[in-house]
Short mmCIF file of C-alpha atoms in Angstrom, two decimals:
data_model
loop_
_atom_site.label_atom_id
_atom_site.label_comp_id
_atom_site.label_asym_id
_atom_site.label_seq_id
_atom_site.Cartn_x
_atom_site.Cartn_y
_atom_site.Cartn_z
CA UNK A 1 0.00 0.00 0.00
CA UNK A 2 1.30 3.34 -1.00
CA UNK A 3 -0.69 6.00 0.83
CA UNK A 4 0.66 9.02 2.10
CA UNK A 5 1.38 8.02 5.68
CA UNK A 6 3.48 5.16 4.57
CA UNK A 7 5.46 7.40 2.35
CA UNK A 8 5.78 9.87 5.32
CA UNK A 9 7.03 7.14 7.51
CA UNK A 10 9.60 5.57 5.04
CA UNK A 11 10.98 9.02 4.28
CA UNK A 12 11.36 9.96 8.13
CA UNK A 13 12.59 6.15 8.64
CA UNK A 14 15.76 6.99 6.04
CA UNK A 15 16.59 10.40 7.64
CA UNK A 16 16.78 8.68 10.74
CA UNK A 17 18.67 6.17 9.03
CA UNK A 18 20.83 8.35 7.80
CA UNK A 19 22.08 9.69 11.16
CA UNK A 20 24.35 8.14 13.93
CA UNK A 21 22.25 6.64 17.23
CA UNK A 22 23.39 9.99 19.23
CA UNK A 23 22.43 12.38 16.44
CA UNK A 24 18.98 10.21 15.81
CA UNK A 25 18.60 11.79 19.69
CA UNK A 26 18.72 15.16 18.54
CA UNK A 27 16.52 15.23 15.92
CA UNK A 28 14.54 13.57 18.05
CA UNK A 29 14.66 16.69 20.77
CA UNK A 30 14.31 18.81 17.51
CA UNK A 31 10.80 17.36 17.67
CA UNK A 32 10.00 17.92 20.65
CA UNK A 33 10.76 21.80 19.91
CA UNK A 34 8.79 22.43 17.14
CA UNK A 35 5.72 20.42 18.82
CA UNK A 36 2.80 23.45 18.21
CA UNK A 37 1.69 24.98 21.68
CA UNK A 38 -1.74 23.74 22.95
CA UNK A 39 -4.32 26.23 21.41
CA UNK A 40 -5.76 28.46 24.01
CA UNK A 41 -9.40 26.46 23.52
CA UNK A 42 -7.91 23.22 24.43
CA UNK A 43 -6.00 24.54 27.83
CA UNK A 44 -8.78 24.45 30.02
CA UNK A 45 -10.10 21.06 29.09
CA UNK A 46 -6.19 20.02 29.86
CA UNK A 47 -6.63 21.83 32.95
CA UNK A 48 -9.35 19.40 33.82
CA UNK A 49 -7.74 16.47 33.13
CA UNK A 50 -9.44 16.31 30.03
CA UNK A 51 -7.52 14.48 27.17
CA UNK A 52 -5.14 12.72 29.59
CA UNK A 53 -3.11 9.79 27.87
CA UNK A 54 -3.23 7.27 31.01
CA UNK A 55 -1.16 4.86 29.50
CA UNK A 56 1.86 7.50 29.73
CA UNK A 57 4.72 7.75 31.96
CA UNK A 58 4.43 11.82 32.07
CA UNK A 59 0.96 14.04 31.66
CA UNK A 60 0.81 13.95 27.89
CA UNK A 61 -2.55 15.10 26.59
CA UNK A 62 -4.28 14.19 22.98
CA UNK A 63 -7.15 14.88 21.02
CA UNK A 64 -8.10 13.77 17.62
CA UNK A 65 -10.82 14.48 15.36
CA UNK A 66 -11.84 14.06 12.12
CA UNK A 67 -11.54 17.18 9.70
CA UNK A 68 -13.13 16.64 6.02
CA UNK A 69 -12.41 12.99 6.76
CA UNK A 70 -8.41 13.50 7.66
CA UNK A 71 -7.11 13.69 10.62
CA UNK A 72 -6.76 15.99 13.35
CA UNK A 73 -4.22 15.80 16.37
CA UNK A 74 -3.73 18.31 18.64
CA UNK A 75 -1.43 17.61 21.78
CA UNK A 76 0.50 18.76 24.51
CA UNK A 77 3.38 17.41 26.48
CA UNK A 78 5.23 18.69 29.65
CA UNK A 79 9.09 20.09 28.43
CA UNK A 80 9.77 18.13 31.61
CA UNK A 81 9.82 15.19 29.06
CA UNK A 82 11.33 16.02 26.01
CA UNK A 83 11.42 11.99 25.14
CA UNK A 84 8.06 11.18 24.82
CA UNK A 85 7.41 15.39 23.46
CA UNK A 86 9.38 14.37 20.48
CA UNK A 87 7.69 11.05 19.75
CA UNK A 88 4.44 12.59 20.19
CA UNK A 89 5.42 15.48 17.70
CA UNK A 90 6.24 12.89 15.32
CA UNK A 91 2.99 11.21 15.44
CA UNK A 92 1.58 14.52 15.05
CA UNK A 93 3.34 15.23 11.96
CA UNK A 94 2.93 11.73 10.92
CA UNK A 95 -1.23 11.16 11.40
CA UNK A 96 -2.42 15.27 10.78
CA UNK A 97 -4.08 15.13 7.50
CA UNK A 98 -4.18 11.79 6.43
CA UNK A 99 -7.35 9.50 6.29
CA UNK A 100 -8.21 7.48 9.41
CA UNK A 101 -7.78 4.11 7.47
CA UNK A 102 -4.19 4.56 7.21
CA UNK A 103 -3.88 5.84 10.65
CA UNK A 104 -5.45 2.49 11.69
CA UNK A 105 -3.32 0.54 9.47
CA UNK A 106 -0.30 2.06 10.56
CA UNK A 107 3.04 -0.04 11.66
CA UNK A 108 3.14 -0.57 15.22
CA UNK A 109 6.43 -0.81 15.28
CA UNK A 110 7.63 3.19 14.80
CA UNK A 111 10.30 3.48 17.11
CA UNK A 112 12.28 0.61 15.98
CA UNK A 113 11.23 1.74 12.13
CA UNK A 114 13.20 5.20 13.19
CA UNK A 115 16.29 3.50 14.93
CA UNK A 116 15.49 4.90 18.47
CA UNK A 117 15.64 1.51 20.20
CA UNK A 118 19.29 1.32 21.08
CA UNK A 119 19.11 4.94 22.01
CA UNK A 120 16.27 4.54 24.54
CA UNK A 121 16.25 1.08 26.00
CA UNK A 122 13.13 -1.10 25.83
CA UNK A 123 11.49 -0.13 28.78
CA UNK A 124 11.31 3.76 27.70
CA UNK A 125 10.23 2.41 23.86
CA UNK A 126 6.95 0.07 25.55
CA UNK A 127 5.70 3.66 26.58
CA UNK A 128 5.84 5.66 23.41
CA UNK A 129 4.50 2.43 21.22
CA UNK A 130 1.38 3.27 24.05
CA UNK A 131 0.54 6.07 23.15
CA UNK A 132 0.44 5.32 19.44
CA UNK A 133 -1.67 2.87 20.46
CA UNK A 134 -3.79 5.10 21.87
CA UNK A 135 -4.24 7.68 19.10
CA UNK A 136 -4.76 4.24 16.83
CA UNK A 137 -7.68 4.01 19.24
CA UNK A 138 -9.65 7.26 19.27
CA UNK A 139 -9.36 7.75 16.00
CA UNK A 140 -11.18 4.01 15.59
CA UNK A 141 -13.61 5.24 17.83
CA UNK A 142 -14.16 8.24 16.42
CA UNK A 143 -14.73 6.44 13.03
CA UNK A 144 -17.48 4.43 14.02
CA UNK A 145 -19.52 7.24 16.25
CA UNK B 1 15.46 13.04 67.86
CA UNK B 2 17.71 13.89 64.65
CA UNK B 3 18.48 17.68 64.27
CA UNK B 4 21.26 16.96 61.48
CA UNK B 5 21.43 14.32 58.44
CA UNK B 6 23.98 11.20 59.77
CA UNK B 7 25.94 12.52 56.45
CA UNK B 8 25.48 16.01 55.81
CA UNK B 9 28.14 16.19 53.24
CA UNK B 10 26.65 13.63 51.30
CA UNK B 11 24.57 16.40 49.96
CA UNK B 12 25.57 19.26 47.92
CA UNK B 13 23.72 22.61 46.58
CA UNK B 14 22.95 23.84 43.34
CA UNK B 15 25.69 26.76 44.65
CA UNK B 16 27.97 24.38 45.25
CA UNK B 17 27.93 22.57 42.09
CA UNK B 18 27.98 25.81 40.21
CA UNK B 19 31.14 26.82 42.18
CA UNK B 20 32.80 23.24 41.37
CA UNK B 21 31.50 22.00 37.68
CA UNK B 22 35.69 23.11 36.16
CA UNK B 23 36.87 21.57 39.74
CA UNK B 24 39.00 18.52 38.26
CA UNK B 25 38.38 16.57 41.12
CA UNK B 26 34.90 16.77 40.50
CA UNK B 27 32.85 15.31 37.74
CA UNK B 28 29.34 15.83 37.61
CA UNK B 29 26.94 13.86 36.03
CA UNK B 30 23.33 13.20 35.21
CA UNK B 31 20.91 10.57 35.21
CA UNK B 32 17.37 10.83 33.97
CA UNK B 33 14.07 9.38 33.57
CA UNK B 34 14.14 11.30 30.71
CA UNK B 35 17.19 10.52 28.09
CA UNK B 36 16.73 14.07 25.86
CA UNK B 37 16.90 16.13 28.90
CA UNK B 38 20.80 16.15 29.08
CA UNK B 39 20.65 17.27 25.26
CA UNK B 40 17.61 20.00 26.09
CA UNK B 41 20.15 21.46 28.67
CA UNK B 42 22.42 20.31 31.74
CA UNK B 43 25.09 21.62 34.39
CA UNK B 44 28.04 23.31 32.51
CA UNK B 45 30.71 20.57 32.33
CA UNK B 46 28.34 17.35 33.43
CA UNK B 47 29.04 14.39 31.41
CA UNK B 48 25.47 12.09 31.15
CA UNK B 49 25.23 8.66 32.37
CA UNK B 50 22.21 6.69 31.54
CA UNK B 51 20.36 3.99 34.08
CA UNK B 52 19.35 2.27 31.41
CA UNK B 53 21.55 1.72 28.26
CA UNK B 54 25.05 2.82 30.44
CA UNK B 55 24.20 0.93 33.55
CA UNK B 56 21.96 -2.34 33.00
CA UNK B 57 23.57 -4.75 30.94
CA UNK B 58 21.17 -5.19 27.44
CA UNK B 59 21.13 -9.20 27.33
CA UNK B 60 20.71 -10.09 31.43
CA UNK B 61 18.66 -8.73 33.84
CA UNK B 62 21.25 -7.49 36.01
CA UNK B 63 23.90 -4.22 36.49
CA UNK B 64 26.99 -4.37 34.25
CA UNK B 65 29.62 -5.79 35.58
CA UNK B 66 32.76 -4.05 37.07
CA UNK B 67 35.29 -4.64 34.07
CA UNK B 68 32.21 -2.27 32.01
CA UNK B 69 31.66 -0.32 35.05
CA UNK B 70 35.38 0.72 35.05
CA UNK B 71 35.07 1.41 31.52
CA UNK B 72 32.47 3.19 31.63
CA UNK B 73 33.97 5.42 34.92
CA UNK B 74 37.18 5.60 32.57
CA UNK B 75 35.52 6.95 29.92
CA UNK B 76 33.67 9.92 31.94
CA UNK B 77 36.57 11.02 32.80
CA UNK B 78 35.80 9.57 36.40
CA UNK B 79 38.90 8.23 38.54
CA UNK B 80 38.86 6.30 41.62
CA UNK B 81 39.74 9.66 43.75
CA UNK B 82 37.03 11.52 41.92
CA UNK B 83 33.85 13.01 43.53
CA UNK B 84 31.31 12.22 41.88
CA UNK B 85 28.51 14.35 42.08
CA UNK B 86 24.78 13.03 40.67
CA UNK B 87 21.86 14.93 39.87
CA UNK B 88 18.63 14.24 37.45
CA UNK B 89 14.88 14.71 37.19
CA UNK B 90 12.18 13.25 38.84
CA UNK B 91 13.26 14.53 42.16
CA UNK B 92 16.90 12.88 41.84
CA UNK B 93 15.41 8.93 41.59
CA UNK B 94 17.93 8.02 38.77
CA UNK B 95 20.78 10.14 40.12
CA UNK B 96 19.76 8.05 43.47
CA UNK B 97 19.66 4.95 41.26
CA UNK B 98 23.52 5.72 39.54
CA UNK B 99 24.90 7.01 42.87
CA UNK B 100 23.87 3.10 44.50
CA UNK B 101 25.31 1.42 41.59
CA UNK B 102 28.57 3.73 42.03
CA UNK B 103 28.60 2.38 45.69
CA UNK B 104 27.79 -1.28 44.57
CA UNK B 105 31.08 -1.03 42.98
CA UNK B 106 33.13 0.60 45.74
CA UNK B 107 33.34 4.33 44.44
CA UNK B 108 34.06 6.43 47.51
CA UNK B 109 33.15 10.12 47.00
CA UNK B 110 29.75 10.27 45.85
CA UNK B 111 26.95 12.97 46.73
CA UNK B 112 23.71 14.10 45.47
CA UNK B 113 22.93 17.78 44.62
CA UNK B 114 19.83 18.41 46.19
CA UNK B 115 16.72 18.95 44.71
CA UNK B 116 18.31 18.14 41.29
CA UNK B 117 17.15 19.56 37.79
CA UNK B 118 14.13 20.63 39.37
CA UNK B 119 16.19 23.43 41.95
CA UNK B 120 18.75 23.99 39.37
CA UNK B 121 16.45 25.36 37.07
CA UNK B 122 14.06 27.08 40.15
CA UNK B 123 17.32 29.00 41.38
CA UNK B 124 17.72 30.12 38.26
CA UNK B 125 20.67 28.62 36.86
CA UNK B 126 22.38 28.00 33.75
CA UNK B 127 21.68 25.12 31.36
CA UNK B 128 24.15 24.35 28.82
CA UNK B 129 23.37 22.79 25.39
CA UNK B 130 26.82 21.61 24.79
CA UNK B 131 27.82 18.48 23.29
CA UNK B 132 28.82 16.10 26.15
CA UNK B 133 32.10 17.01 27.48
CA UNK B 134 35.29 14.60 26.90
CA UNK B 135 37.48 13.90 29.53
CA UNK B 136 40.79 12.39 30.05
CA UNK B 137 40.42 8.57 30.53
CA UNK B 138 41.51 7.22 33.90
CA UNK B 139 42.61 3.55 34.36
CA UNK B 140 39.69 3.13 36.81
CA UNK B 141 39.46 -0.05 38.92
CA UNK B 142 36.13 -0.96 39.98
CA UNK B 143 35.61 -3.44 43.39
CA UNK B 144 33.80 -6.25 43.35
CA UNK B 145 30.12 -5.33 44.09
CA UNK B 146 29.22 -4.59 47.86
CA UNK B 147 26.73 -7.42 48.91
CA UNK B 148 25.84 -5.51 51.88
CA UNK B 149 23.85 -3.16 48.82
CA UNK B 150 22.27 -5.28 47.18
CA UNK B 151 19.18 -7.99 48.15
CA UNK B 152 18.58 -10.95 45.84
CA UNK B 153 15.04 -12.36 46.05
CA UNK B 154 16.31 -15.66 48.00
CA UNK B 155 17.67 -13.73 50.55
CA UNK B 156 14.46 -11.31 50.39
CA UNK B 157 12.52 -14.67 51.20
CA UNK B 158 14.27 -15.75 54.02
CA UNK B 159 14.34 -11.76 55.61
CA UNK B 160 10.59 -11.70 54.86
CA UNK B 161 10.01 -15.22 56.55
CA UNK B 162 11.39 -14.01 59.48
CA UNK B 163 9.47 -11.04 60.08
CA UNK B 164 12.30 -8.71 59.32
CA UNK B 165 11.91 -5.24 58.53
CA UNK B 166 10.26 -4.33 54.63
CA UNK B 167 9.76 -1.07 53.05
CA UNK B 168 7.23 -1.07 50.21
CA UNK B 169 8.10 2.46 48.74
CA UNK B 170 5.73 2.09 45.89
CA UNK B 171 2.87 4.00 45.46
CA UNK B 172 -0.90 2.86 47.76
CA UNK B 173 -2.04 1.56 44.94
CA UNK B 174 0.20 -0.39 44.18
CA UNK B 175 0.61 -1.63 47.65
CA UNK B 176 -2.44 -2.83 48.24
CA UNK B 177 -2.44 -4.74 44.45
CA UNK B 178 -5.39 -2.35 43.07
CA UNK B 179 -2.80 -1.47 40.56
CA UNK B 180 -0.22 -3.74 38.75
CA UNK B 181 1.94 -0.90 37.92
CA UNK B 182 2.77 2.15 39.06
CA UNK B 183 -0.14 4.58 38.09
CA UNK B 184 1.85 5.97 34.68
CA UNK B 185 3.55 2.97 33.97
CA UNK B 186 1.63 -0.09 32.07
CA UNK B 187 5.22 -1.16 30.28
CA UNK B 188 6.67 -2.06 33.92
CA UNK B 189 4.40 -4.56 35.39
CA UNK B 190 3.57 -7.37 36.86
CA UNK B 191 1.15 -10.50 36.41
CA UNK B 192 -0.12 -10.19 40.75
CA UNK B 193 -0.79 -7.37 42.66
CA UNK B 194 0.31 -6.86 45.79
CA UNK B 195 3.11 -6.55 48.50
CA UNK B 196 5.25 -8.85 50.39
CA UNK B 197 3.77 -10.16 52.94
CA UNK B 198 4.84 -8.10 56.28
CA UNK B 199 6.11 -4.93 54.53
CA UNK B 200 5.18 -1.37 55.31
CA UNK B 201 3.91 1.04 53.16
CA UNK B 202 6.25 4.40 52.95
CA UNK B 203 5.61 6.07 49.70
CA UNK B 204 9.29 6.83 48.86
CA UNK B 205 7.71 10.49 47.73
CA UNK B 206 7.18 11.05 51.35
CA UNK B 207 10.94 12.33 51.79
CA UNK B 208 10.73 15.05 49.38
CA UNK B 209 9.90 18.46 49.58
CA UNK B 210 8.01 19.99 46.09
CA UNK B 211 10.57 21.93 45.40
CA UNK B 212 12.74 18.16 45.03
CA UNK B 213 15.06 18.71 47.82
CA UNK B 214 15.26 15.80 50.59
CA UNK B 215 13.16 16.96 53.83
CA UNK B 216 14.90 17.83 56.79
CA UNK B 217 16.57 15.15 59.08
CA UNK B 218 13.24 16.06 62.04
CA UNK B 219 10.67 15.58 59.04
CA UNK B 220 12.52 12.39 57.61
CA UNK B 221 13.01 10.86 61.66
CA UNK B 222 9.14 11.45 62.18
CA UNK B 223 8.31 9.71 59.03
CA UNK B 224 10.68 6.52 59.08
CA UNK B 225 10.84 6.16 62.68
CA UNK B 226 8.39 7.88 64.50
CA UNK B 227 5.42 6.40 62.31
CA UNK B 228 6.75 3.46 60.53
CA UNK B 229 8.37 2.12 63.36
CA UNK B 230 11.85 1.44 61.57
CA UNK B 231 14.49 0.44 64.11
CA UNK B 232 17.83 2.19 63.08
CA UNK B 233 20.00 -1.22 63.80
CA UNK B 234 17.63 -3.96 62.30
CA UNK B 235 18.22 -4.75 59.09
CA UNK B 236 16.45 -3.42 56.17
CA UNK B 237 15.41 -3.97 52.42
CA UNK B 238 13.42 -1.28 50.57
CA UNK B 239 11.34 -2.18 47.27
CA UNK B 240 9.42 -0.85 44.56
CA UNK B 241 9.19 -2.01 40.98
CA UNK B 242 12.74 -2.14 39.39
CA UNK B 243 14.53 -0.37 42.27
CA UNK B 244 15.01 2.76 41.33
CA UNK B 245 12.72 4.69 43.82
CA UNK B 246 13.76 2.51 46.13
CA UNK B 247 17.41 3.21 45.55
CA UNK B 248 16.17 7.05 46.81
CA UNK B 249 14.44 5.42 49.95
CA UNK B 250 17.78 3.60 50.30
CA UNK B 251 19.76 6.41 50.17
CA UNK B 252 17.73 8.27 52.56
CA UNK B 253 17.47 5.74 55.13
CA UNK B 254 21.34 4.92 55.07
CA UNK B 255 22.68 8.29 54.13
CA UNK B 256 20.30 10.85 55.92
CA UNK B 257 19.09 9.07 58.34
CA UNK B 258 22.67 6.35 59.16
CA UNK B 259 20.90 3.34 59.26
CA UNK B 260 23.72 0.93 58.85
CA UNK B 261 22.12 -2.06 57.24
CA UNK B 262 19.95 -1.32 54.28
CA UNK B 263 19.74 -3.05 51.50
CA UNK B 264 17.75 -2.30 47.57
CA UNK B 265 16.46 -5.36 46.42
CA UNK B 266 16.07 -4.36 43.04
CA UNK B 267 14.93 -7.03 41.52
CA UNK B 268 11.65 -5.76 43.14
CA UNK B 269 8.11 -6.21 42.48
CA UNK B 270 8.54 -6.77 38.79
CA UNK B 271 10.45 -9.98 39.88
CA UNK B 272 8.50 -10.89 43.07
CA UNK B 273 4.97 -10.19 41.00
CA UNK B 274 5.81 -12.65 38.66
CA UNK B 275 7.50 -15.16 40.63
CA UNK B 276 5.58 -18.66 41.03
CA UNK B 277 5.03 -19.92 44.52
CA UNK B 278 6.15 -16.70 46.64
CA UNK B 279 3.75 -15.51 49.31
CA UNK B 280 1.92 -12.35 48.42
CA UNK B 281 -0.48 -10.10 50.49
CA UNK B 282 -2.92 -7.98 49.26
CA UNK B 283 -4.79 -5.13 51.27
CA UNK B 284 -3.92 -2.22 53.54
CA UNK B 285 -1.52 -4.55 55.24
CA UNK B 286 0.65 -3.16 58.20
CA UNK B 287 1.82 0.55 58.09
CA UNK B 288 2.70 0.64 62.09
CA UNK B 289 5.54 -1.10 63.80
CA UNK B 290 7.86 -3.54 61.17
CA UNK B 291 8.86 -4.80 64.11
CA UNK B 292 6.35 -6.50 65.92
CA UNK B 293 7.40 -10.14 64.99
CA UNK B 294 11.09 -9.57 66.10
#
């Protein structure tokens, strides 16, 4: 299948490639800087515990929608914990505007796809394949509601 | 009743580490939860070490061992005469973790700056966002590890069959066995809930202030002593889930407070939950005296 998630991830999957396992770090924390802020309409419903990803090690929040039938992610994630900021930025970049199918029939396996196993040690990957997981999850359910 | 920690100058300041990062007897490093936060910005000079992927060996469930460990000392720049100075995020529990190992293998000079990343940045200091430092190596000679550290879950058996002192440092829930993990943590569990039979629940979050720093010596006596019921000369072995807060409660209970015999049995509840055929209790359990049965 050649839809335009997989082509996102096998182009992100070679620049990663392309880089040693310490660099692979940085443009990993490159990520987690260019994550966009939480718009102001999301903040209180964060403030409320709203959009809490309970599978996480540390208070990341998600919501996704469905925009014209592509879709949306918005997120936020404490600077506390640039780790999981970055992989949550690239899911971000990754799932915005492509159709819920392919966001559903994505690889579970991103973070050995971009070469950040060695680099982070199983135990810290388990918790970033979660919360792919979970986006793969809302957007299902927001697909059949 | 304690007025002063047993080892005051185990502890150092954010003031004192920024007046000693270019001290060459000094080498600072950090350990994190978190392995970008080094990169996102850390103490001028500090070289990183990582509990994880520098510490545990990759294949075996266990530490490295103390030809790596010297290696790995070597290549921080880190001699036996060194102090070593650890610091890190959530409220120092991996610089607790990496300053237990460095005593596992017989490393002399260690401290913690207190309150870690969390003080650094609330007194206001300055992060750097330089590429990890490289140091002279140092033909480093590690000791053979310290048994008096370190519990293995045989030995946790027989302490726990006779009614010797526990710590549980893990969160209630997971005390009781509502939760298999800890309340963030699904990747890290275990197939029972529960606690060892006999141990007492101390939250090891209990001997922080929110600003990260270690509570006073008074605050830290009424907690583990006062309340608990801990006897300073029995001997005791602190747990959680893969002993790293329990590395912290270790280091307070032996460093702050001088209890002589503590151990970290860090195997912890991710190898006692899944063991077949050890005794497990669920519930409140005790939280009084550990020391009723002896």
């Amino acid at each position: 299948m050649s839809g335009q998630l997989t082509q996102r991830i096998d182009d992100l999957a070679a620049e990663f490639a392309e880089l040693e396992p310490r660099e692979r770090l940085e443009l990993l924390l490159e990520f987690s800087e260019k994550l966009p802020p939480l718009p102001p309409e999301f903040a209180e419903q964060r403030d409320q515990q709203l959009g809490r990803v309970q599978e996480c090690q540390t208070p990341v929040y998600l919501w996704t929608d469905l925009v014209d039938g592509r879709v949306r992610i918005v997120a936020d994630v404490a600077p506390e914990a640039p780790t999981v900021k970055g992989f949550v930025s690239i899911l971000v970049e990754l799932f915005s505007g492509v159709s819920p199918d392919e966001v559903l029939t994505a690889p579970g396996d991103l973070v050995q796809r971009f070469g950040l196993v060695d680099a982070l040690g199983m135990v810290r990957m388990r918790g970033l394949q979660a919360i792919a997981h979970h986006i793969r999850r809302k957007v299902a359910a927001q697909m059949s509601t | 009743m304690a007025k002063a920690y047993a080892n005051p100058d185990v502890l150092v300041s954010t003031e004192w580490v920024a007046e000693h990062h270019q001290d060459p007897s000094v080498r600072i490093v950090e350990s994190d939860e978190d392995v970008l936060l080094y990169q996102q910005g850390h103490v001028p000079g500090a070289v990183m070490i990582d509990w994880h992927t520098d510490l545990q060996d990759q294949v075996v469930r266990d530490y490295i061992d103390k030809e790596r460990f010297a290696r790995l000392c070597s290549s921080k720049g880190i001699a036996n005469d060194t102090t070593v100075v650890f610091y890190g995020d959530k409220n120092n529990w991996w610089a607790c973790y990496a300053f237990w190992v460095f005593k596992l293998y017989g490393h002399a000079e260690c401290r913690i700056m207190n309150g870690g990343r969390k003080r650094w940045e609330a007194d206001g200091r300055e992060w750097s966002r330089e590429p990890e430092p490289q140091y002279p190596a140092t033909s480093y000679v590690a000791a053979e590890p310290d048994p008096s550290l370190r519990a293995f879950q045989a030995e946790v058996l027989k302490h726990q069959n006779k009614g010797k002192p526990l710590v549980d440092v893990r969160s209630p829930g997971e005390y009781t066995g509502e939760l298999l993990h800890m309340p963030d943590y699904p990747q890290e569990g275990a197939l029972r809930g529960g606690h060892i039979p006999g141990a007492i629940s101390i939250p090891w979050s209990r001997s922080v202030n929110d600003d990260g720093t270690f509570k006073s010596a008074r605050d830290l006596e009424k907690i583990y002593v006062r309340e608990a019921g801990l006897k300073r000369r029995s001997p005791i072995v602190a747990y959680c889930r893969i002993g790293e807060r329990s590395s912290h409660t270790w280091f307070v209970l032996h460093y702050l407070l001088g209890f002589p015999k503590v151990k970290n049995y860090d195997g912890s509840w991710t190898e006692w939950g899944n063991t077949v055929g050890v005794p497990i209790e669920k519930g409140p359990g005790g939280t009084a005296s550990a020391e009723a049965s002896s």
